[in-house]
GROMACS .gro file of N, CA and C in nm:
model
  186
    1MET      N    1  -1.512  -0.089  -1.812
    1MET     CA    2  -1.397  -0.049  -1.906
    1MET      C    3  -1.314  -0.173  -1.919
    2ASN      N    4  -1.249  -0.163  -2.050
    2ASN     CA    5  -1.158  -0.278  -2.090
    2ASN      C    6  -1.019  -0.233  -2.072
    3ASP      N    7  -0.940  -0.315  -2.023
    3ASP     CA    8  -0.797  -0.294  -1.999
    3ASP      C    9  -0.714  -0.319  -2.122
    4GLY      N   10  -0.759  -0.393  -2.212
    4GLY     CA   11  -0.694  -0.432  -2.337
    4GLY      C   12  -0.711  -0.333  -2.437
    5PRO      N   13  -0.644  -0.349  -2.547
    5PRO     CA   14  -0.662  -0.261  -2.660
    5PRO      C   15  -0.813  -0.255  -2.724
    6SER      N   16  -0.844  -0.143  -2.768
    6SER     CA   17  -0.977  -0.134  -2.815
    6SER      C   18  -0.980  -0.168  -2.961
    7PRO      N   19  -1.089  -0.226  -3.011
    7PRO     CA   20  -1.085  -0.265  -3.156
    7PRO      C   21  -1.088  -0.135  -3.241
    8ALA      N   22  -1.036  -0.140  -3.367
    8ALA     CA   23  -1.045  -0.029  -3.445
    8ALA      C   24  -1.177   0.009  -3.486
    9PRO      N   25  -1.219   0.127  -3.500
    9PRO     CA   26  -1.363   0.161  -3.541
    9PRO      C   27  -1.377   0.111  -3.690
   10THR      N   28  -1.497   0.061  -3.707
   10THR     CA   29  -1.527  -0.006  -3.838
   10THR      C   30  -1.596   0.104  -3.930
   11GLY      N   31  -1.640   0.212  -3.870
   11GLY     CA   32  -1.718   0.309  -3.960
   11GLY      C   33  -1.870   0.286  -3.947
   12ASN      N   34  -1.906   0.173  -3.896
   12ASN     CA   35  -2.041   0.139  -3.884
   12ASN      C   36  -2.093   0.157  -3.741
   13PRO      N   37  -2.164   0.263  -3.705
   13PRO     CA   38  -2.195   0.287  -3.559
   13PRO      C   39  -2.260   0.165  -3.489
   14GLU      N   40  -2.344   0.091  -3.554
   14GLU     CA   41  -2.397  -0.033  -3.492
   14GLU      C   42  -2.302  -0.134  -3.463
   15VAL      N   43  -2.213  -0.163  -3.552
   15VAL     CA   44  -2.108  -0.264  -3.536
   15VAL      C   45  -2.010  -0.211  -3.427
   16ASP      N   46  -1.973  -0.095  -3.427
   16ASP     CA   47  -1.884  -0.035  -3.332
   16ASP      C   48  -1.944  -0.049  -3.189
   17ALA      N   49  -2.073  -0.029  -3.178
   17ALA     CA   50  -2.137  -0.038  -3.042
   17ALA      C   51  -2.142  -0.190  -3.001
   18LEU      N   52  -2.162  -0.271  -3.084
   18LEU     CA   53  -2.158  -0.411  -3.052
   18LEU      C   54  -2.015  -0.458  -3.013
   19LEU      N   55  -1.919  -0.416  -3.075
   19LEU     CA   56  -1.769  -0.439  -3.031
   19LEU      C   57  -1.738  -0.376  -2.909
   20ASP      N   58  -1.790  -0.265  -2.879
   20ASP     CA   59  -1.778  -0.197  -2.742
   20ASP      C   60  -1.837  -0.278  -2.635
   21ARG      N   61  -1.950  -0.344  -2.666
   21ARG     CA   62  -2.024  -0.424  -2.569
   21ARG      C   63  -1.936  -0.549  -2.535
   22LEU      N   64  -1.886  -0.601  -2.647
   22LEU     CA   65  -1.812  -0.732  -2.643
   22LEU      C   66  -1.678  -0.697  -2.560
   23ALA      N   67  -1.619  -0.585  -2.574
   23ALA     CA   68  -1.491  -0.553  -2.516
   23ALA      C   69  -1.504  -0.535  -2.360
   24ASP      N   70  -1.628  -0.507  -2.322
   24ASP     CA   71  -1.650  -0.486  -2.167
   24ASP      C   72  -1.694  -0.609  -2.103
   25ILE      N   73  -1.699  -0.724  -2.169
   25ILE     CA   74  -1.744  -0.848  -2.104
   25ILE      C   75  -1.663  -0.889  -1.990
   26GLY      N   76  -1.537  -0.852  -1.974
   26GLY     CA   77  -1.446  -0.893  -1.869
   26GLY      C   78  -1.503  -0.841  -1.725
   27HIS      N   79  -1.597  -0.739  -1.730
   27HIS     CA   80  -1.660  -0.686  -1.606
   27HIS      C   81  -1.781  -0.762  -1.570
   28LEU      N   82  -1.819  -0.848  -1.639
   28LEU     CA   83  -1.937  -0.917  -1.600
   28LEU      C   84  -1.900  -1.070  -1.547
   29ALA      N   85  -1.991  -1.103  -1.461
   29ALA     CA   86  -1.973  -1.245  -1.410
   29ALA      C   87  -1.981  -1.347  -1.518
   30THR      N   88  -1.910  -1.454  -1.515
   30THR     CA   89  -1.912  -1.553  -1.609
   30THR      C   90  -2.048  -1.592  -1.662
   31GLU      N   91  -2.144  -1.600  -1.565
   31GLU     CA   92  -2.285  -1.637  -1.612
   31GLU      C   93  -2.347  -1.533  -1.714
   32GLY      N   94  -2.294  -1.410  -1.723
   32GLY     CA   95  -2.349  -1.309  -1.816
   32GLY      C   96  -2.282  -1.315  -1.954
   33HIS      N   97  -2.175  -1.389  -1.952
   33HIS     CA   98  -2.117  -1.394  -2.094
   33HIS      C   99  -2.189  -1.443  -2.213
   34VAL      N  100  -2.265  -1.547  -2.192
   34VAL     CA  101  -2.342  -1.614  -2.299
   34VAL      C  102  -2.450  -1.515  -2.343
   35GLU      N  103  -2.508  -1.448  -2.257
   35GLU     CA  104  -2.616  -1.347  -2.300
   35GLU      C  105  -2.537  -1.238  -2.395
   36VAL      N  106  -2.430  -1.197  -2.355
   36VAL     CA  107  -2.365  -1.088  -2.435
   36VAL      C  108  -2.322  -1.150  -2.573
   37TYR      N  109  -2.246  -1.271  -2.567
   37TYR     CA  110  -2.206  -1.330  -2.698
   37TYR      C  111  -2.322  -1.350  -2.782
   38GLU      N  112  -2.429  -1.394  -2.746
   38GLU     CA  113  -2.549  -1.417  -2.827
   38GLU      C  114  -2.610  -1.291  -2.890
   39ASP      N  115  -2.618  -1.190  -2.797
   39ASP     CA  116  -2.662  -1.051  -2.846
   39ASP      C  117  -2.570  -0.994  -2.952
   40VAL      N  118  -2.439  -0.991  -2.923
   40VAL     CA  119  -2.339  -0.939  -3.026
   40VAL      C  120  -2.351  -1.026  -3.152
   41HIS      N  121  -2.356  -1.155  -3.131
   41HIS     CA  122  -2.365  -1.236  -3.257
   41HIS      C  123  -2.489  -1.209  -3.340
   42ARG      N  124  -2.597  -1.190  -3.280
   42ARG     CA  125  -2.727  -1.164  -3.338
   42ARG      C  126  -2.722  -1.013  -3.401
   43GLY      N  127  -2.655  -0.925  -3.340
   43GLY     CA  128  -2.643  -0.793  -3.399
   43GLY      C  129  -2.547  -0.787  -3.518
   44LEU      N  130  -2.439  -0.862  -3.507
   44LEU     CA  131  -2.340  -0.876  -3.620
   44LEU      C  132  -2.415  -0.944  -3.751
   45ARG      N  133  -2.490  -1.052  -3.713
   45ARG     CA  134  -2.560  -1.124  -3.824
   45ARG      C  135  -2.656  -1.023  -3.889
   46ASP      N  136  -2.732  -0.955  -3.801
   46ASP     CA  137  -2.836  -0.853  -3.867
   46ASP      C  138  -2.764  -0.759  -3.954
   47ALA      N  139  -2.644  -0.700  -3.907
   47ALA     CA  140  -2.573  -0.599  -3.977
   47ALA      C  141  -2.535  -0.657  -4.116
   48LEU      N  142  -2.482  -0.782  -4.117
   48LEU     CA  143  -2.442  -0.839  -4.242
   48LEU      C  144  -2.564  -0.874  -4.334
   49THR      N  145  -2.677  -0.914  -4.272
   49THR     CA  146  -2.794  -0.934  -4.353
   49THR      C  147  -2.833  -0.800  -4.419
   50ALA      N  148  -2.828  -0.684  -4.344
   50ALA     CA  149  -2.870  -0.559  -4.402
   50ALA      C  150  -2.779  -0.521  -4.508
   51LEU      N  151  -2.656  -0.561  -4.505
   51LEU     CA  152  -2.557  -0.531  -4.623
   51LEU      C  153  -2.596  -0.613  -4.746
   52ASP      N  154  -2.643  -0.741  -4.725
   52ASP     CA  155  -2.692  -0.816  -4.835
   52ASP      C  156  -2.813  -0.762  -4.901
   53ALA      N  157  -2.897  -0.695  -4.814
   53ALA     CA  158  -3.030  -0.649  -4.874
   53ALA      C  159  -3.010  -0.520  -4.945
   54ARG      N  160  -2.900  -0.448  -4.932
   54ARG     CA  161  -2.876  -0.334  -5.013
   54ARG      C  162  -2.863  -0.360  -5.154
   55PRO      N  163  -2.926  -0.279  -5.232
   55PRO     CA  164  -2.909  -0.297  -5.386
   55PRO      C  165  -2.769  -0.254  -5.421
   56GLY      N  166  -2.724  -0.335  -5.511
   56GLY     CA  167  -2.583  -0.312  -5.569
   56GLY      C  168  -2.577  -0.219  -5.676
   57PRO      N  169  -2.457  -0.191  -5.723
   57PRO     CA  170  -2.448  -0.103  -5.831
   57PRO      C  171  -2.515  -0.151  -5.967
   58SER      N  172  -2.579  -0.067  -6.027
   58SER     CA  173  -2.643  -0.133  -6.154
   58SER      C  174  -2.543  -0.142  -6.262
   59SER      N  175  -2.572  -0.239  -6.352
   59SER     CA  176  -2.479  -0.254  -6.459
   59SER      C  177  -2.540  -0.190  -6.587
   60TYR      N  178  -2.654  -0.126  -6.577
   60TYR     CA  179  -2.713  -0.054  -6.686
   60TYR      C  180  -2.635   0.065  -6.703
   61GLY      N  181  -2.627   0.113  -6.833
   61GLY     CA  182  -2.567   0.234  -6.863
   61GLY      C  183  -2.421   0.238  -6.852
   62ASN      N  184  -2.348   0.126  -6.848
   62ASN     CA  185  -2.207   0.134  -6.854
   62ASN      C  186  -2.149   0.111  -6.990
   0.00000   0.00000   0.00000
């Protein structure tokens, strides 16, 4: 558990899960921090990449 304030939900369950994992890092030994940081970074990068891959609104028919 984290004793500090929780981050506001983003509305994206994957991102919220990553932020929860990051918030609990204080309960790990220092040696475990790098693995969590790298995992969270990878997950956030993947989430952003997925947003870029989504088709945007069409300009046809406007």
